[in-house]
XYZ file of C-alpha atoms in Angstrom:
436
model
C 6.883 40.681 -19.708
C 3.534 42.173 -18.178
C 4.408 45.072 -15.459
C 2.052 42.806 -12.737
C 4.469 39.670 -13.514
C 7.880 41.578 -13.292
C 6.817 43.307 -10.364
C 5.119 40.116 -8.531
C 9.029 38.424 -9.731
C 10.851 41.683 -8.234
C 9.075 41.315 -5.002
C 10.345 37.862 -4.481
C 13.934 39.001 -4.707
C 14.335 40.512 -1.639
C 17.003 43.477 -1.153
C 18.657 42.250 2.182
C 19.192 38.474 1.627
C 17.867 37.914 5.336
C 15.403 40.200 5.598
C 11.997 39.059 7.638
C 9.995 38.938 4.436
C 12.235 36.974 2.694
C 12.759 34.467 5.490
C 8.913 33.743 5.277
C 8.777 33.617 1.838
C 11.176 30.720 2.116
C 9.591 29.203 4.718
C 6.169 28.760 2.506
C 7.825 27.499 -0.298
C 9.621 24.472 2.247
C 5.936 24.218 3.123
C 4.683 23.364 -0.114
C 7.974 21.330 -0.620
C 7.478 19.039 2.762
C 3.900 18.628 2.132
C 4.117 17.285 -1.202
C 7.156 15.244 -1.080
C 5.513 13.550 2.092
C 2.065 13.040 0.357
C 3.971 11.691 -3.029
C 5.901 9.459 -0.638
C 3.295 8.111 1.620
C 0.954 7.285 -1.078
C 3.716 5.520 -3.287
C 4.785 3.240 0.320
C 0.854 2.521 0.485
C 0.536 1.792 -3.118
C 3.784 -0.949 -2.624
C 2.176 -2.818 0.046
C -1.681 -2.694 -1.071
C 0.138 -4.282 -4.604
C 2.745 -6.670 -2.513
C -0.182 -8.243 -0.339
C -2.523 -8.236 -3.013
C -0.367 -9.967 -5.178
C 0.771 -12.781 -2.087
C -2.925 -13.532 -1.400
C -3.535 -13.598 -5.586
C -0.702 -15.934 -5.570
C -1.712 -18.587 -2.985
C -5.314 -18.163 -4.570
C -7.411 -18.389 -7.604
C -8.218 -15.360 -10.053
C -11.431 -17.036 -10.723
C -13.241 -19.781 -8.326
C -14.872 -22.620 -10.197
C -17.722 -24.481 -7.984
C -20.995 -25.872 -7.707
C -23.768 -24.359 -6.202
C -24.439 -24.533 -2.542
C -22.231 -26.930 -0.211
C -22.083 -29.407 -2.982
C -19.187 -30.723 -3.664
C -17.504 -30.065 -7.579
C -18.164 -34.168 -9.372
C -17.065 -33.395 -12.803
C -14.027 -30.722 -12.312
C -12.414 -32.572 -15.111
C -15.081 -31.867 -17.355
C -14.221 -27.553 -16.069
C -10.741 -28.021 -15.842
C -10.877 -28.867 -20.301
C -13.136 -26.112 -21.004
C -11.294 -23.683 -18.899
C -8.074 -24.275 -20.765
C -9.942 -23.435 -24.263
C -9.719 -19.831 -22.911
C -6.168 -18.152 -24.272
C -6.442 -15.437 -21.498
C -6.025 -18.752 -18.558
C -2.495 -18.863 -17.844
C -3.305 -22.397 -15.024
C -5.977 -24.294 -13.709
C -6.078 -26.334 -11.093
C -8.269 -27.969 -8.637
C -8.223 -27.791 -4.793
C -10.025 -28.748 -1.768
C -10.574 -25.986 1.024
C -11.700 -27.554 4.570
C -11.852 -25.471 7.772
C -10.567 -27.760 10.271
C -9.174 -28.001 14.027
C -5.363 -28.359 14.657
C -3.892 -30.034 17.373
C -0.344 -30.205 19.070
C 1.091 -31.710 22.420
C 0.464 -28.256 23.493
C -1.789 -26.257 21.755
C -5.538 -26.332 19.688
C -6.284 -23.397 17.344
C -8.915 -23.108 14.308
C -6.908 -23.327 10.810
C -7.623 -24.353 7.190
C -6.680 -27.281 5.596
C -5.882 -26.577 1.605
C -4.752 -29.785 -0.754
C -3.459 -28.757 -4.360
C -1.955 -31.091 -6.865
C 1.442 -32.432 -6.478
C 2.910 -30.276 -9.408
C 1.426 -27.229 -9.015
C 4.504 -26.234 -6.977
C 6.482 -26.234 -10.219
C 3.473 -25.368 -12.912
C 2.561 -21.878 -11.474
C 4.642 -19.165 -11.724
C 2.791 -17.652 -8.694
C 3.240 -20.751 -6.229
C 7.154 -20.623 -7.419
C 7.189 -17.251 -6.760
C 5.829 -16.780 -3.098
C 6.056 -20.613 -2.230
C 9.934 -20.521 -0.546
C 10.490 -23.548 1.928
C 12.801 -23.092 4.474
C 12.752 -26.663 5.699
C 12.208 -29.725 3.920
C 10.676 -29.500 0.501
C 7.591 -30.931 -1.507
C 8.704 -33.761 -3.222
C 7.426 -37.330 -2.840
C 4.817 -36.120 0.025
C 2.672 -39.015 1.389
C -0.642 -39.730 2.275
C -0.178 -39.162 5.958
C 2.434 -36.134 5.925
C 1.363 -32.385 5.549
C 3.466 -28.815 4.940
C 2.793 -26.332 7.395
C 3.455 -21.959 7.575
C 6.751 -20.411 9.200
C 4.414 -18.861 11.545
C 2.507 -21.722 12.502
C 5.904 -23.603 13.080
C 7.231 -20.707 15.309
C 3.942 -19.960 16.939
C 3.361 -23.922 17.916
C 7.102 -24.725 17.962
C 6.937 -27.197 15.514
C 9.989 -28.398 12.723
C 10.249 -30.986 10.562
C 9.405 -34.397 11.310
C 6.949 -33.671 14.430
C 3.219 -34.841 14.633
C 0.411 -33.225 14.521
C -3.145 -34.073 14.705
C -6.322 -32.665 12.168
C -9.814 -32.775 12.853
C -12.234 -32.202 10.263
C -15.767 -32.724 9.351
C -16.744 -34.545 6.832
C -20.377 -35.402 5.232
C -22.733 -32.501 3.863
C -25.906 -30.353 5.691
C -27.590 -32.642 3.007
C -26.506 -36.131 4.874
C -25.146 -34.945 7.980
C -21.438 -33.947 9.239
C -18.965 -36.263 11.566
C -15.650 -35.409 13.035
C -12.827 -37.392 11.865
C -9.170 -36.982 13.157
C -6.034 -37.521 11.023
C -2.189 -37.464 12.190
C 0.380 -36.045 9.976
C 3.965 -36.053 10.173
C 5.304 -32.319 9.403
C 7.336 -32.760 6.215
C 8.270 -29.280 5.250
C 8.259 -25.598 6.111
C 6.948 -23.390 3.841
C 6.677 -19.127 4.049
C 4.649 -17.374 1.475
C 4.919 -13.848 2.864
C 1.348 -13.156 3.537
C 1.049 -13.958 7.347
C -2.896 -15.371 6.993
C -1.260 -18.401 4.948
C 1.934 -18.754 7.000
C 0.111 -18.949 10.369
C -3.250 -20.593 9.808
C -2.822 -22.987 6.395
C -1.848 -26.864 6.271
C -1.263 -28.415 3.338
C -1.863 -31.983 2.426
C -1.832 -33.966 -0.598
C -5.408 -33.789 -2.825
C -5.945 -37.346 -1.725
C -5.670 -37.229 1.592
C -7.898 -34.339 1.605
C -10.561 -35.816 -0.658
C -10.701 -38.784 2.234
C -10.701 -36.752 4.820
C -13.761 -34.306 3.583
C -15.854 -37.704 2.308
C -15.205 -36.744 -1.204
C -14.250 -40.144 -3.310
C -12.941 -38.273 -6.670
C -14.195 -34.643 -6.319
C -13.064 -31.525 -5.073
C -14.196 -28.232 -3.759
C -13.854 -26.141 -6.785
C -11.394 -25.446 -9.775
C -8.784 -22.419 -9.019
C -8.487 -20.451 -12.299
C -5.085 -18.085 -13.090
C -5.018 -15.510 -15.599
C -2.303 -13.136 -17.448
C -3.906 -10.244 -16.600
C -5.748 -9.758 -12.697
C -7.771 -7.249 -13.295
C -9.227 -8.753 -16.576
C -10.579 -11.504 -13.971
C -14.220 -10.229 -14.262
C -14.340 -10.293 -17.822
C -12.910 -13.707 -18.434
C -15.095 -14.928 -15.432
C -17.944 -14.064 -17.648
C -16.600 -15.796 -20.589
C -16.277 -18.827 -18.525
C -19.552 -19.196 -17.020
C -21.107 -18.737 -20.658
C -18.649 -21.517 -21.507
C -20.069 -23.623 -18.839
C -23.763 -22.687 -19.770
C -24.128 -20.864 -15.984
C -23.777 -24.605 -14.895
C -21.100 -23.548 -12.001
C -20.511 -20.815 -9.579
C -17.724 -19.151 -11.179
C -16.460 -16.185 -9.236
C -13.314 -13.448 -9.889
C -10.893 -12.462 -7.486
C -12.846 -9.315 -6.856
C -15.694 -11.168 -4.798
C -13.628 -13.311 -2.506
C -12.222 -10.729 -0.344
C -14.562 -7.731 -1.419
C -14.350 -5.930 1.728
C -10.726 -6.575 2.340
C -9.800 -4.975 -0.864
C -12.270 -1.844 -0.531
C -10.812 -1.201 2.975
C -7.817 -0.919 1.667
C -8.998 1.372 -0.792
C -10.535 3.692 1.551
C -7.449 3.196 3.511
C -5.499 5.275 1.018
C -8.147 7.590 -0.388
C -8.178 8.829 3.965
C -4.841 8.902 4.083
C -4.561 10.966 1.450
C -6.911 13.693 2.260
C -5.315 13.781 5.896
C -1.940 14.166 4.577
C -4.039 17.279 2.294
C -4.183 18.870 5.158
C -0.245 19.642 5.431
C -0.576 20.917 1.886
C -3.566 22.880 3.510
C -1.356 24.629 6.294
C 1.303 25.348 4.000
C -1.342 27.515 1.708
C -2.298 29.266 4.299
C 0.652 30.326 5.284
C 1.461 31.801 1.988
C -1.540 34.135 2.881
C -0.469 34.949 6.249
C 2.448 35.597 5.187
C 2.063 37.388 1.944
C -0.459 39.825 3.967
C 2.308 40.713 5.785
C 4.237 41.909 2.496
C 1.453 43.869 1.523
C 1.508 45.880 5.037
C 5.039 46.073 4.503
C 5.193 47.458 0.944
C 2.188 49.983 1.598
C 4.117 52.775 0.213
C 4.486 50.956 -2.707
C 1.363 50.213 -3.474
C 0.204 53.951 -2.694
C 2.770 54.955 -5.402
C 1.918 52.413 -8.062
C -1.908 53.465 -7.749
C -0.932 57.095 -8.126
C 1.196 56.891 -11.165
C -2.422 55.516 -12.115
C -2.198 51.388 -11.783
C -5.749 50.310 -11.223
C -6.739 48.391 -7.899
C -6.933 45.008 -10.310
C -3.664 45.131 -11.627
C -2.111 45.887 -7.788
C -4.501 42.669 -6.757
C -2.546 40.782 -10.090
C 0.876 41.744 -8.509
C 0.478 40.089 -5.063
C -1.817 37.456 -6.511
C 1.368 36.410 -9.349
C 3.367 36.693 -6.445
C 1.308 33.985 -4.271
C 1.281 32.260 -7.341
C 4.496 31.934 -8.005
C 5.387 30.728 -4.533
C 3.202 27.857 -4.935
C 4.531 26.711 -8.267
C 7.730 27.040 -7.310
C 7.220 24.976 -3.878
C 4.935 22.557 -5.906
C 7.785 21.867 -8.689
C 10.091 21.177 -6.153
C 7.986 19.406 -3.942
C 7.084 17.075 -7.033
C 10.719 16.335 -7.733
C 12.100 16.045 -3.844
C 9.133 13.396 -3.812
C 9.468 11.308 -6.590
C 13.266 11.094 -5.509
C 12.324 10.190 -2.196
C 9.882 7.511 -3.532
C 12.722 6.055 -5.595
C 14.881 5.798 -2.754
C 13.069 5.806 0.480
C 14.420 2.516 1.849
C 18.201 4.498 1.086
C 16.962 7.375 3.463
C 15.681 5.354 6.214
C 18.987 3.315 6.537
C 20.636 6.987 6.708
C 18.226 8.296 9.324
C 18.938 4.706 10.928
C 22.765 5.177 10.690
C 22.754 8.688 11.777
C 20.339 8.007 14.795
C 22.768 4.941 15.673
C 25.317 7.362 15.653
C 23.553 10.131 18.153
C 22.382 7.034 20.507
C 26.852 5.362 20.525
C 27.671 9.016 21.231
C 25.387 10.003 24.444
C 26.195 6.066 25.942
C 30.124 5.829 24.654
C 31.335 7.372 28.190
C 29.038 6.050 30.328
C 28.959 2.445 28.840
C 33.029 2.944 29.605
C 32.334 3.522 33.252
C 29.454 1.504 34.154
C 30.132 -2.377 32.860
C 26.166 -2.798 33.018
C 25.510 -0.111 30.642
C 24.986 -0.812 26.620
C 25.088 1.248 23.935
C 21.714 0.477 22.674
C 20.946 -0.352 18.974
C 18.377 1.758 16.547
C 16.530 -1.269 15.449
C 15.035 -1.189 11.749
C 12.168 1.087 11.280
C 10.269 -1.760 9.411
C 11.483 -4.938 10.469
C 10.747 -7.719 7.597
C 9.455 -10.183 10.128
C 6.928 -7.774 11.379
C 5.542 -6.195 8.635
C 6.604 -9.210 5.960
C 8.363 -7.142 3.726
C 11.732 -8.667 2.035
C 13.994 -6.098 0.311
C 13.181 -2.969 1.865
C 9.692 -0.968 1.392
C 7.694 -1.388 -1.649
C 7.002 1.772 -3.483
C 4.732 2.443 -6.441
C 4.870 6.380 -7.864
C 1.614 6.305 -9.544
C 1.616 9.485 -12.183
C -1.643 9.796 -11.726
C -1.732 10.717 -8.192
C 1.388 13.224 -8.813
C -0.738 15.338 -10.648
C -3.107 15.296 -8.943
C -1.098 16.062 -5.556
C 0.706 18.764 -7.629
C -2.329 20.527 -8.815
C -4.440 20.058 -5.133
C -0.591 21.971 -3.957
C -0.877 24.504 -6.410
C -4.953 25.030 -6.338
C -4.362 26.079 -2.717
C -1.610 28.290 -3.135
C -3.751 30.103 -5.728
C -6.734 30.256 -3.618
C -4.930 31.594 -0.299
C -2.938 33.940 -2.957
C -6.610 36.140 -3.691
C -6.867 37.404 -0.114
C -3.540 39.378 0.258
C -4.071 40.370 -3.268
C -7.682 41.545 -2.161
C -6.263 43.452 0.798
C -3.287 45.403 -1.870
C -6.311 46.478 -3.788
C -8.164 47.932 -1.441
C -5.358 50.013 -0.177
C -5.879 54.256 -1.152
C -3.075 56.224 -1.566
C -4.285 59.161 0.392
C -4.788 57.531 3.513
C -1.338 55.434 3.418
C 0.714 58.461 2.103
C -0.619 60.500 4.482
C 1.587 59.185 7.208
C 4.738 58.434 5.096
């Protein structure tokens, strides 16, 4: 072992087990620790629900987007729907009709968006049986003039199954001219997808219906296209429109929602460089706090340089020694977080529990004595009805944004390490022994 290593190690290890030194040494390596395993966790809780509501609004819509140019509406989708399924990488294809329309109850008018997929697609796609739960009534044997409406829209309009309401739509083209038409459904299910956009502003009628109430006699708006792989949406959309000789608009997932998904992006990237800034701190107290070493082991140093160590190798000593307190609070940090990751919806319920606790203990004695008083309940820190998450948080631990947390953690600690190593080097013997 180099001398600059065993001594940087030897300095660590502290003679009095409480000493002030040591007590700040430990205190910088918790810093590392806590900013790390916050930034590991954080970013693996944003990662969950950028995937879960990416992967409700994927399910509800198409990978790809099949239509014709302009307002037009799609004649021959039959024609796309066979050429489409020639492609091995589609995994479903279906057609749909999108109309913005007006909805109206006894009580209430609100903008919404009228959607009309075939009857079997409920059973067909493995994305519509995923995130398409009903809740009341089902989908089976739906008539012309019924129509299945969101949770939300239900709670938010106080509607349930079997209840009327009224849809007005436009109909006609810019081409020949628009006119309002009103239609009355009966409600004859429920539905909740998760993704509260669907649930609170989506009404679903059968393909029919739709195509008479948009003017349409047997064509749609456009041809949703699935895939096995998401992200491979771009490059299959290409293969698709040279199938279709650049005939139709065809579109990947990508497009739709462009701005959505980039804010979301940016979302994280900021979050992630403000949570840096813990990491940041923590560095700098490893300088702070390693400068005060050096003051304290000036002596030292005066000795080391007279038995003839050269200023570098004193800087390598309290550099190794920074060093090493970063690694050590990195390694940990890296650990602590991926555990927390794994099982941060575990933690939560015991911070829950224990804060339950605290709050039943300071109202136990005077909810005895005063009949109006309650013991008040801790609700859930993210309640699923709120943020429309079902079975806890969602976490993703991306390895690729461990290392790169764990090597931003231990680039600092290095960095803030050089200026108490600077300040050891610069130290002469004469002038410190002078006063010893």
């Amino acid at each position: 072992m180099k001398l600059e290593l065993m001594l940087g190690i030897r300095y660590l290890k502290a003679k009095k087990k409480f000493s002030f030194v040591s007590v700040i040494t430990v205190i910088c390596i918790l810093g590392i620790l806590v900013g790390d395993m916050i930034m590991i966790t954080v970013l693996s809780v944003v990662n969950g629900f950028q995937n879960d509501i990416r992967d409700k609004i994927l399910g509800m819509r198409s990978h790809i987007d099949i239509s014709s140019y302009g307002d037009e509406a799609l004649i021959d989708y039959h024609f796309v729907i066979d050429s489409v399924k020639e492609n091995k990488r589609v995994s479903s294809v279906y057609p749909y009709i999108y109309l913005p329309s007006i909805l109206r109850t006894y009580s209430h008018t609100t903008l919404i968006t009228t959607r009309a997929f075939p009857d079997d697609i409920y059973t067909k796609d493995k994305d519509f049986l995923k995130y398409f739960n009903f809740i009341s009534g089902d989908n089976k044997n739906i008539k012309s003039n019924e129509a299945m409406i969101g949770a939300e829209m239900a709670k938010n309009y106080a509607l349930a199954v079997g209840d009327t309401i009224d849809i007005v739509s436009a109909s006609g083209s810019f081409a020949r001219g628009f006119r309002p038409q009103k239609s009355t459904f009966t409600v004859k299910a429920i539905y909740k997808t998760g993704y509260y956009e669907y649930d609170s502003k989506m009404v679903i009628v059968p393909l029919k219906t739709a195509q008479d109430m948009i003017g349409y006699n047997d064509a749609v708006s456009g041809v949703a296209v699935k895939v096995d792989k998401f992200f491979d949406a771009e490059s299959i959309a290409n293969e698709l429109d040279k199938t279709l000789k650049e005939y139709y608009n065809v579109l990947p997932w990508t497009l739709f929602d462009r701005n959505f998904f980039q804010a979301l992006h940016t979302e994280k990237i900021m979050l992630g460089l403000i949570l840096s800034f813990i990491v940041l701190i923590a560095a700098l107290n490893i300088a702070s706090s390693q400068i005060i070493f050096v003051k304290d082991k000036r002596r030292d140093i005066a000795i080391l340089k007279t038995l003839g160590l050269k200023p570098i190798n004193v800087a390598q000593v309290f550099f190794l020694e920074g060093a090493i307190i970063g690694l050590i609070g990195t390694i940990f940090g890296v650990i602590f977080g991926i555990l927390l990751s794994m099982y941060v919806n575990e933690a939560l319920d015991t911070i829950r529990y224990i804060a339950q606790a605290f709050v039943s203990l300071i109202f136990f004695i005077p909810s005895k004595i005063f009949l109006t008083v309650k013991i008040p309940i801790v609700p859930d820190f993210f309640p699923s009805d709120v943020y429309y998450i079902s079975g806890g948080l969602p976490t993703i631990i991306e390895p690729t944004q461990v290392i790169l947390v764990a090597f931003i953690s231990f680039i600092l600690s290095i960095i803030f390490a050089i200026i108490p190593a600077y300040i050891a080097s610069r130290y002469k013997p004469a002038e410190v022994l002078r006063y010893e």
